XYZ file of C-alpha atoms in Angstrom:
696
model
C 114.619 127.081 113.135
C 116.632 125.557 116.041
C 115.727 122.126 114.759
C 117.245 123.116 111.181
C 120.424 124.233 113.008
C 120.513 121.204 115.182
C 120.041 118.972 112.236
C 122.930 120.573 110.248
C 125.157 120.369 113.337
C 124.291 116.703 113.513
C 125.418 116.159 110.076
C 128.509 118.037 110.455
C 129.526 116.133 113.382
C 128.732 112.857 111.682
C 131.275 114.084 108.696
C 133.666 114.919 111.319
C 133.430 111.625 112.851
C 133.643 109.642 109.522
C 136.683 111.512 108.552
C 138.559 110.635 111.988
C 137.578 106.987 111.097
C 138.937 107.044 107.848
C 142.179 108.823 109.253
C 142.665 106.157 111.881
C 142.023 103.170 109.663
C 144.691 104.472 107.205
C 146.931 105.060 110.170
C 146.646 101.388 111.205
C 146.879 100.115 107.575
C 150.112 102.211 107.259
C 151.535 100.788 110.519
C 150.636 97.279 109.386
C 152.456 97.844 106.170
C 155.536 99.155 107.762
C 155.591 96.437 110.393
C 155.422 93.773 107.605
C 158.122 95.672 105.872
C 160.778 95.543 108.781
C 160.011 92.096 109.226
C 161.126 91.164 105.756
C 163.872 93.249 105.987
C 165.151 91.693 109.107
C 164.622 88.272 107.748
C 166.796 89.251 104.556
C 169.365 91.083 106.582
C 170.530 87.962 108.520
C 171.299 85.206 105.706
C 171.422 81.533 106.537
C 175.119 80.070 107.227
C 176.630 78.618 103.935
C 178.045 75.070 103.901
C 181.645 74.498 103.152
C 182.891 72.703 100.076
C 184.111 69.825 102.399
C 180.800 69.359 103.822
C 179.130 69.199 100.494
C 181.654 66.612 99.388
C 181.399 64.557 102.442
C 177.530 64.747 101.989
C 177.628 63.352 98.300
C 180.029 60.587 99.189
C 177.779 59.455 102.004
C 174.711 59.511 99.608
C 176.407 57.619 96.670
C 179.021 55.097 97.854
C 177.920 52.040 95.987
C 177.421 53.817 92.859
C 181.095 54.720 92.726
C 182.350 51.313 93.393
C 180.550 49.836 90.689
C 181.629 52.190 88.109
C 185.168 52.427 89.463
C 184.970 55.642 90.698
C 188.389 56.836 92.360
C 191.410 59.102 92.241
C 193.509 59.428 89.254
C 196.138 56.939 90.704
C 193.617 54.009 90.452
C 192.993 54.396 86.688
C 194.979 52.614 84.297
C 197.386 54.566 81.922
C 196.584 52.845 78.493
C 193.539 52.926 76.267
C 193.449 49.188 75.836
C 193.528 48.464 79.623
C 190.088 50.311 80.323
C 187.531 47.619 80.578
C 184.012 48.674 79.500
C 181.433 49.009 82.335
C 178.449 46.371 82.023
C 175.858 49.337 81.161
C 178.191 50.810 78.451
C 179.393 53.688 80.939
C 182.948 54.831 80.720
C 184.435 55.667 84.312
C 185.500 59.130 84.876
C 187.748 60.585 87.297
C 186.583 62.196 90.718
C 186.188 65.658 89.660
C 183.920 66.583 92.345
C 180.240 66.820 92.473
C 179.804 68.794 89.295
C 182.269 66.814 87.074
C 180.857 63.712 88.167
C 177.449 64.237 87.372
C 178.430 65.766 84.025
C 180.414 62.738 83.064
C 178.064 60.415 84.078
C 175.364 62.196 81.847
C 177.626 62.070 78.865
C 178.337 58.286 79.321
C 174.757 57.780 79.878
C 173.888 59.414 76.563
C 176.807 58.011 74.696
C 176.247 54.342 75.717
C 173.286 54.226 73.397
C 175.050 55.015 70.237
C 178.366 53.408 70.724
C 179.406 49.657 70.109
C 180.545 47.724 73.153
C 184.337 48.149 74.074
C 184.566 51.518 71.980
C 186.001 54.483 73.707
C 184.725 57.842 72.743
C 187.191 60.223 71.152
C 186.883 63.024 73.685
C 187.970 60.856 76.625
C 191.311 61.953 78.186
C 193.968 59.336 78.908
C 195.593 59.105 82.241
C 198.513 61.500 82.673
C 200.553 62.334 85.425
C 199.378 65.914 85.729
C 195.701 65.592 84.763
C 194.742 61.815 85.159
C 193.667 61.207 81.526
C 195.111 62.099 78.058
C 193.267 62.849 75.225
C 193.094 60.214 72.746
C 193.574 60.580 68.853
C 190.854 58.151 68.097
C 187.931 59.181 66.261
C 184.826 57.202 66.249
C 181.929 57.419 63.538
C 178.469 56.466 64.800
C 176.155 54.937 62.282
C 172.503 55.964 62.664
C 169.583 54.105 61.134
C 165.852 54.694 61.115
C 163.833 52.505 63.422
C 159.838 52.891 63.781
C 158.493 51.747 66.958
C 155.136 52.349 68.399
C 155.250 54.486 71.571
C 152.775 53.959 74.345
C 152.403 55.972 77.510
C 151.795 53.951 80.585
C 150.750 55.628 83.809
C 153.404 55.509 86.059
C 152.512 53.648 89.355
C 152.283 56.063 92.261
C 155.098 55.286 94.922
C 153.511 55.638 98.180
C 156.387 55.508 101.086
C 155.505 55.630 104.836
C 157.625 57.646 107.079
C 156.985 57.413 110.577
C 158.473 60.726 111.303
C 156.072 62.561 109.413
C 153.020 61.309 111.346
C 154.275 61.550 114.836
C 156.199 64.284 116.461
C 159.142 64.151 118.858
C 157.728 65.614 122.113
C 160.783 64.619 123.920
C 162.982 67.025 122.114
C 163.642 69.943 124.450
C 164.995 72.249 121.506
C 161.247 72.161 119.781
C 159.324 72.707 123.074
C 158.495 76.625 123.336
C 159.103 78.226 126.831
C 156.091 79.686 129.042
C 157.058 83.229 128.443
C 156.997 82.685 124.406
C 153.329 80.969 124.779
C 152.106 83.936 126.811
C 153.743 86.343 124.293
C 151.974 84.489 121.680
C 148.666 84.173 123.120
C 148.856 87.889 123.948
C 149.764 88.948 120.355
C 147.009 86.639 119.208
C 144.505 88.289 121.552
C 145.807 92.060 120.767
C 145.270 91.077 117.079
C 141.821 89.830 117.434
C 140.895 93.017 119.549
C 142.603 95.275 116.762
C 140.771 93.261 114.091
C 137.277 93.624 115.938
C 137.828 97.149 116.463
C 138.878 97.398 112.747
C 135.696 95.790 111.749
C 133.377 97.943 113.922
C 135.088 100.890 112.858
C 134.560 99.582 109.195
C 130.851 99.115 109.846
C 130.293 102.429 111.484
C 131.989 104.297 108.496
C 129.879 102.552 106.073
C 126.672 103.129 108.198
C 127.667 106.782 108.486
C 128.403 106.907 104.648
C 125.063 105.458 103.891
C 123.173 107.914 106.173
C 124.933 110.923 104.854
C 124.132 109.754 101.467
C 120.479 109.431 102.085
C 120.584 112.814 103.829
C 122.397 114.602 101.238
C 121.219 112.616 98.172
C 119.710 114.804 95.214
C 115.968 114.316 94.552
C 114.759 113.096 91.272
C 112.234 115.714 89.268
C 109.354 113.152 90.205
C 110.196 113.310 93.805
C 110.752 116.946 93.771
C 107.292 117.508 92.253
C 105.652 115.219 94.531
C 107.183 117.018 97.634
C 106.314 120.419 96.100
C 102.852 119.587 95.536
C 102.252 117.532 99.002
C 99.495 119.467 100.854
C 101.299 118.976 104.247
C 104.690 120.494 102.820
C 102.528 123.411 101.256
C 100.777 124.049 104.611
C 104.282 123.985 106.634
C 105.781 126.451 103.961
C 102.970 128.634 104.322
C 102.793 128.702 108.013
C 106.526 129.002 108.387
C 106.830 131.794 106.011
C 103.892 133.605 108.022
C 106.028 133.315 111.002
C 109.408 134.780 109.534
C 107.209 137.598 107.748
C 105.441 138.571 110.970
C 109.029 138.702 112.802
C 110.510 140.988 109.970
C 107.590 143.290 109.760
C 107.828 144.202 113.520
C 107.947 147.822 113.567
C 109.895 148.390 116.931
C 113.402 150.149 116.341
C 115.763 147.906 118.017
C 118.641 150.403 117.285
C 116.984 153.517 118.995
C 119.351 155.429 120.998
C 117.523 157.035 123.876
C 120.481 159.430 124.643
C 119.619 161.281 121.293
C 116.605 163.618 121.046
C 113.371 162.327 119.414
C 112.845 163.132 115.906
C 111.002 165.918 114.801
C 109.017 163.953 112.175
C 108.013 161.556 114.756
C 106.832 164.687 117.092
C 104.559 165.879 114.219
C 103.061 162.577 113.753
C 102.367 162.414 117.543
C 100.446 165.679 117.011
C 98.002 164.285 114.302
C 94.603 163.053 115.574
C 94.268 160.445 113.053
C 97.043 158.289 111.788
C 97.330 155.923 109.115
C 98.701 152.800 110.444
C 99.057 150.471 107.450
C 96.912 149.332 104.210
C 96.040 145.839 103.242
C 96.585 145.090 99.645
C 97.715 142.266 97.211
C 98.212 142.130 93.628
C 97.328 138.369 93.335
C 93.790 138.592 94.997
C 92.762 142.403 95.583
C 93.725 144.027 92.006
C 90.733 145.358 90.198
C 88.464 144.363 92.820
C 86.409 146.721 95.550
C 86.058 146.060 99.101
C 82.288 145.436 100.025
C 82.301 144.958 103.416
C 85.013 144.647 106.580
C 84.633 143.276 110.054
C 87.090 142.993 112.928
C 87.587 139.795 114.952
C 86.210 139.833 118.393
C 88.952 137.556 119.910
C 91.988 138.658 118.202
C 92.293 142.363 117.826
C 94.960 142.070 115.262
C 92.729 140.284 112.607
C 90.040 141.918 110.447
C 88.172 140.314 107.387
C 87.324 142.026 104.012
C 85.103 140.814 101.259
C 85.534 141.660 97.646
C 83.561 141.452 94.337
C 84.425 140.104 91.072
C 87.816 140.982 89.279
C 86.472 141.380 85.513
C 90.067 141.032 84.194
C 90.777 137.621 86.041
C 88.274 135.015 84.329
C 89.894 131.961 86.091
C 89.796 133.635 89.525
C 86.692 132.936 91.884
C 84.141 135.766 91.499
C 84.006 136.432 95.255
C 87.072 136.651 97.682
C 87.129 136.894 101.460
C 90.499 137.813 103.052
C 91.527 137.753 106.778
C 94.497 140.370 107.266
C 96.777 140.523 110.154
C 98.178 143.600 111.582
C 101.669 141.972 111.913
C 101.570 140.398 108.403
C 101.070 143.313 105.916
C 102.309 141.578 102.513
C 99.979 138.968 102.044
C 96.618 137.603 103.651
C 96.518 135.293 106.778
C 93.741 133.357 104.959
C 92.122 133.312 101.504
C 88.514 132.212 100.977
C 86.791 131.560 97.766
C 83.219 131.930 96.746
C 81.250 131.511 93.287
C 79.450 134.885 93.645
C 80.427 138.351 94.882
C 80.501 138.471 98.490
C 78.549 141.731 99.495
C 78.668 141.077 103.532
C 80.875 139.226 105.903
C 81.107 138.675 109.521
C 83.513 137.255 112.127
C 81.598 135.038 114.549
C 81.635 136.618 118.057
C 81.344 133.255 119.921
C 83.516 131.335 117.415
C 86.654 132.946 116.859
C 87.311 130.478 113.992
C 84.074 130.812 111.846
C 83.458 133.453 109.309
C 79.980 134.055 107.667
C 79.368 135.700 104.253
C 76.412 136.745 102.207
C 76.525 136.517 98.376
C 75.092 138.440 95.390
C 73.581 135.168 94.421
C 71.726 134.997 97.890
C 73.900 132.011 99.203
C 75.097 132.209 102.719
C 78.513 130.697 103.355
C 80.623 129.604 106.248
C 84.417 129.405 106.347
C 86.388 127.804 108.935
C 90.010 128.922 109.406
C 90.759 125.363 111.048
C 90.327 123.588 107.923
C 93.002 125.366 105.988
C 90.591 125.266 102.763
C 89.766 127.929 100.531
C 86.109 126.722 99.888
C 83.511 127.147 102.689
C 82.614 124.153 104.893
C 78.800 124.978 104.935
C 76.606 126.808 102.526
C 72.782 127.240 101.562
C 71.570 126.611 98.149
C 68.977 128.160 95.938
C 66.779 125.231 96.341
C 66.849 125.305 100.055
C 63.014 125.954 101.444
C 62.968 129.426 102.818
C 66.644 130.293 101.496
C 67.549 133.694 99.655
C 67.057 134.314 96.006
C 68.268 138.042 95.862
C 71.417 139.753 97.002
C 72.353 139.711 100.639
C 73.932 142.840 101.506
C 73.303 142.697 105.571
C 73.800 140.240 108.257
C 74.205 139.992 112.013
C 74.987 137.513 114.621
C 72.287 138.094 117.728
C 71.948 136.157 121.136
C 74.366 134.774 123.721
C 77.234 132.255 123.835
C 74.838 129.105 124.268
C 71.958 130.718 122.157
C 72.500 132.657 119.141
C 71.517 133.120 115.488
C 72.806 134.317 112.277
C 70.156 136.920 110.848
C 70.377 137.807 107.198
C 68.128 140.104 104.928
C 67.912 140.298 101.187
C 66.960 143.123 98.752
C 63.635 141.333 98.593
C 62.609 141.866 102.034
C 63.072 138.412 103.328
C 64.804 137.971 106.653
C 65.907 134.398 107.684
C 67.135 133.295 110.937
C 69.925 130.327 110.648
C 71.607 128.160 113.175
C 75.419 128.227 112.882
C 75.681 124.633 112.427
C 72.986 123.963 110.002
C 72.622 126.040 106.690
C 70.429 123.676 104.759
C 67.427 125.587 105.717
C 66.522 128.561 107.869
C 65.209 127.968 111.329
C 62.543 130.810 110.705
C 62.142 133.534 108.192
C 59.786 136.373 107.803
C 58.880 138.463 104.511
C 58.872 142.131 105.059
C 55.948 143.783 103.225
C 54.443 147.176 102.875
C 50.927 147.100 101.909
C 50.474 150.873 101.806
C 53.106 151.130 99.140
C 51.741 152.284 95.673
C 53.600 149.928 93.394
C 54.894 146.955 95.066
C 54.360 145.481 98.637
C 58.041 144.008 99.006
C 60.570 145.963 100.953
C 63.969 146.219 99.306
C 66.503 146.080 102.452
C 69.615 147.958 101.714
C 70.535 148.428 105.500
C 69.910 146.650 108.901
C 70.812 146.646 112.438
C 69.728 145.426 115.880
C 69.749 147.549 118.764
C 72.011 146.256 121.955
C 70.708 143.270 123.849
C 67.924 142.778 121.404
C 67.020 139.577 119.411
C 63.734 140.552 118.053
C 63.429 144.080 117.221
C 65.334 145.460 114.637
C 65.501 148.473 112.061
C 65.994 148.427 108.227
C 66.825 150.797 105.650
C 65.151 150.683 102.299
C 65.986 151.482 98.637
C 63.533 154.170 98.548
C 65.052 156.150 101.480
C 62.681 154.989 104.317
C 63.554 153.232 107.582
C 61.159 151.002 109.355
C 61.117 149.020 112.511
C 60.358 145.376 112.416
C 60.083 142.279 114.731
C 61.236 138.753 114.262
C 58.676 137.396 116.523
C 55.239 138.508 118.240
C 55.876 140.436 121.301
C 53.463 142.227 123.883
C 50.463 141.953 121.353
C 52.574 143.053 118.490
C 52.923 140.728 115.657
C 56.071 139.896 113.809
C 56.785 141.700 110.547
C 57.455 145.072 109.264
C 55.615 147.930 111.586
C 54.616 150.315 108.834
C 52.570 152.351 110.825
C 55.576 154.498 111.694
C 57.976 155.416 109.056
C 61.318 157.305 109.468
C 61.012 159.276 106.135
C 63.820 161.998 105.583
C 66.259 160.571 102.816
C 65.771 161.230 99.332
C 67.952 158.289 98.154
C 68.719 154.757 99.121
C 69.901 154.260 102.513
C 73.261 152.897 102.650
C 73.946 152.446 106.232
C 72.224 152.158 109.621
C 74.047 151.883 112.836
C 72.185 151.645 116.536
C 73.898 153.402 119.551
C 75.458 150.284 121.637
C 77.525 152.127 124.172
C 76.301 151.487 127.882
C 76.838 153.966 130.390
C 75.096 156.440 133.014
C 72.439 157.420 130.387
C 70.631 155.036 127.961
C 70.877 156.033 124.483
C 69.824 152.452 123.007
C 66.890 154.050 121.282
C 69.135 156.250 119.172
C 70.341 155.332 115.614
C 72.424 156.770 112.774
C 71.561 156.338 108.961
C 73.445 157.505 105.847
C 72.130 158.010 102.420
C 73.140 158.648 98.688
C 71.901 162.070 99.309
C 75.256 162.943 101.001
C 73.433 163.277 104.466
C 73.798 161.626 107.729
C 70.919 161.761 110.104
C 70.452 161.120 113.716
C 67.009 159.325 114.888
C 65.188 158.295 117.932
C 63.430 155.104 117.653
C 59.656 154.764 119.039
C 58.457 151.610 119.904
C 54.880 150.502 118.895
C 52.322 150.631 121.857
C 50.617 147.177 122.876
C 47.464 146.449 120.833
C 48.482 149.157 118.174
C 48.046 147.989 114.573
C 51.219 147.020 113.033
C 50.007 147.427 109.232
C 48.363 150.460 107.883
C 44.652 150.142 107.272
C 42.960 151.055 104.237
C 43.083 154.850 103.916
C 45.161 155.341 107.191
C 48.253 157.478 106.711
C 51.716 156.498 108.174
C 52.873 158.426 111.213
C 56.262 160.092 110.161
C 59.172 160.265 112.468
C 61.403 163.139 111.835
C 65.288 162.836 112.586
C 66.750 164.713 115.585
C 69.655 166.177 113.453
C 71.101 166.323 110.222
C 74.740 166.231 109.545
C 75.849 167.774 106.333
C 79.528 167.968 105.605
C 80.334 165.172 103.207
C 81.200 166.350 99.424
C 79.884 162.984 97.907
C 77.423 160.083 98.953
C 78.102 158.616 102.330
C 78.284 154.932 102.002
C 78.902 154.076 105.869
C 78.397 155.301 109.303
C 79.272 153.450 112.809
C 78.851 154.709 116.069
C 82.134 154.317 118.167
C 82.011 151.217 120.473
C 83.305 153.127 123.604
C 82.614 156.762 123.090
C 78.978 157.670 123.514
C 78.930 160.724 121.319
C 81.617 159.496 118.603
C 80.727 158.274 115.322
C 82.837 158.087 112.063
C 81.418 158.227 108.465
C 83.218 157.452 105.292
C 82.089 158.996 101.730
C 82.540 158.846 97.822
C 85.211 161.354 97.803
C 87.639 159.109 99.836
C 87.232 161.289 103.196
C 86.940 159.889 106.700
C 85.000 162.365 109.111
C 84.981 161.766 112.873
C 81.876 163.354 114.602
C 81.961 164.285 118.169
C 78.278 165.416 119.083
C 79.218 167.035 122.217
C 82.033 169.152 120.529
C 80.097 170.302 117.543
C 77.094 169.147 115.533
C 77.662 171.450 112.313
C 81.395 170.235 111.222
C 83.157 166.952 111.866
C 85.844 167.089 114.617
C 88.493 165.448 112.329
C 88.203 165.058 108.601
C 90.997 163.041 106.987
C 91.416 162.110 103.158
C 92.420 158.287 103.305
C 92.014 157.617 99.402
C 91.746 159.066 96.127
C 88.906 156.738 95.301
C 85.501 156.125 97.216
C 85.541 154.710 100.747
C 82.879 152.070 100.842
C 82.807 150.467 104.643
C 84.049 151.484 108.055
C 83.959 149.313 111.100
C 85.621 149.941 114.532
C 87.936 147.797 116.686
C 85.390 146.392 119.199
C 87.485 146.275 122.425
C 89.225 149.871 122.602
C 87.903 151.529 119.651
C 91.309 153.087 118.799
C 91.634 151.756 115.447
C 89.243 151.524 112.620
C 89.232 149.650 109.420
C 88.308 151.332 106.187
C 87.518 149.761 102.854
C 87.960 151.503 99.297
C 86.759 150.904 95.976
C 90.602 150.465 94.732
C 90.848 146.947 96.929
C 92.660 148.404 99.792
C 91.700 147.996 103.568
C 92.994 151.196 105.283
C 93.741 150.990 109.199
C 93.747 154.128 111.137
C 94.312 155.138 114.706
C 92.570 157.864 116.272
C 94.592 157.840 119.599
C 93.111 159.450 122.705
C 90.076 160.570 120.654
C 88.637 157.148 121.346
C 88.767 157.622 125.086
C 85.609 158.920 126.721
C 85.480 161.382 129.838
C 83.210 160.478 132.656
C 80.985 163.472 131.550
C 80.384 162.401 128.009
C 76.976 160.686 128.900
C 75.596 163.720 130.715
C 76.865 166.231 128.238
C 75.313 164.386 125.348
C 72.105 164.216 127.050
C 71.923 167.873 127.334
C 72.981 168.069 123.610
C 70.367 165.771 122.368
C 67.584 167.324 124.542
C 68.653 170.679 123.218
C 68.132 169.681 119.534
C 65.096 171.390 118.069
C 63.288 168.448 116.932
C 64.190 166.329 120.102
C 62.775 169.230 122.482
C 59.545 167.316 122.621
C 60.750 164.063 123.305
C 62.264 163.066 126.700
C 65.566 161.222 127.408
C 65.554 159.135 130.457
C 68.432 157.932 132.661
C 69.065 154.059 132.703
C 66.394 152.242 134.280
C 64.042 155.118 134.657
C 60.411 154.325 133.604
C 61.558 152.478 130.131
C 59.808 149.320 129.180
C 62.113 146.506 129.792
C 60.298 144.215 127.442
C 61.208 146.015 124.162
C 64.048 148.444 125.439
C 63.040 150.995 122.784
C 59.649 152.373 123.871
C 59.175 155.483 126.099
C 57.903 156.049 129.528
C 54.298 156.809 130.789
C 53.336 160.343 131.470
C 54.588 160.176 135.182
C 57.899 159.551 133.923
C 57.558 162.279 131.308
C 56.635 164.760 134.049
C 59.637 163.749 136.149
C 62.018 164.529 133.298
C 60.444 167.726 132.633
C 60.779 168.524 136.472
C 64.651 167.577 136.081
C 65.149 169.635 132.862
C 63.605 172.600 134.488
């Protein structure tokens, strides 16, 4: 913005300077015209001295003395008084009295003209005779002129050019003191010439400067043609600039801080009532262009930027030209439109931010493709993706994915509804690094396990739990460990739900007591169950033998409070006894095991439609992102409920130990008698005896 203001100020300064140059040029032009006019006036106001008549006659007499003597020009007393006494002139000219220059010249012209028509010795009728008063008296004689026709051939001969040589023309009289200018005049003349040259140079510079500035202004302010305008509007760099600039402006305008607040006035009562609420609705993300007639299929928070969350959407049946799958990255400071928009050729069912690369977003689709988008590229399409022809790739919908490992060694784990679990390198999606096929040889109809939910315990890269569409939960291994082969461990089955398992969440909060073997499941049967994982012993058979019955593991507790199927459940990332759940009625339930195990601590209706997904903000856990079937992503804040007390771990230990089914299963403090290899098993008899002594 400052750049635009500076550019505008620069243009205004150029315009002002150009106007000043024009004004100075007009002033100098007007001054030059006034000076020339005054000079002309001074010259015309002082006329040259007029010569007297005597001087003119003297000049004429000096020029034609010989001609007057030949024709007998003289005064009136010299001429005869009789007509017969006037002798004719040799050329036929009649002498006339001296009447001055004008009279002489006119009489000479008349005599010259008449000499060609009168005979020799004749006197014209208009000639005056001499009289005492006037010099000549008029003659009564009338002469008749006879005219004849004469034919002659006229030839025009070029006149010979008369060249005269005058010494005074080529040489100047340098000795004349009257024509030599004085030293002061020379200096004045030189000074005037130099001043005129400087003024002319300055005028040229100002003229060039004004022309250059006019050209610059024309280039800056000129109107674009329609082709140029379309070219600019379709330029990717221009589109990216407008997109980024408008996002910055919208973030600033949507700042919710009240800059006009007066702290001298008491606080608002409505604000006080909102402060008393335990769950606050912060905002809801929705865009008519992209999310209308779509449902949210998955949500996730960014691990690096707490203001960013990502949501996946399914197909819009009314928009045939739009992509089937959409992934939108939302910003808490930009509510009206998404920060990034990513496209997919199939419905996106799972989405995850990479915890180690803040610019990478993974997606799993209904067609089985695994997609990777990069926010640095600024493109809608994925930068990497798998194909259906990939060796070991997915051919069934992928509802679950998770990134496991460390900063320097991590993998993307995906599972489809056919029971295939693949491990991918982040920078290579051409084929999986390894994969396993989960099978159940004791199933009555099929060996395949339709995975509908999956999660890894904390600090685990091999052992994980899967929930199936038949309502059972199994433990599985990605690789062989401690004599246990990789694959599904169906010797132990966590069977209690009577409908497909929709969500599975392992306890990941570290504290004084280790609860990493606890996990929650949600199902379409409207129930949430709390389980304790059981690690297989070394040498124990992983698969059921023929005729062998599976060992059923019962849940520690069943939470019944939902009015509709429960679609998602998640442990809180900071509070050990807190978890949230969303159901088909649009309610968000917040459970605190230490407070009550029969009813939720807080139950809030977020939407009139079903709520599909829930995810906690990973750093503080104060906010939760909830996806709905109407295409909205709701952000809620639970406030101080997210802050655990120091005694929460021990209180939860007593609550879990007091559950009816859990009374025979010990819970150990962190580091006491647990097997470090799996992190899920139980201690031996000595550790169990120690727990009984502590419990007693």
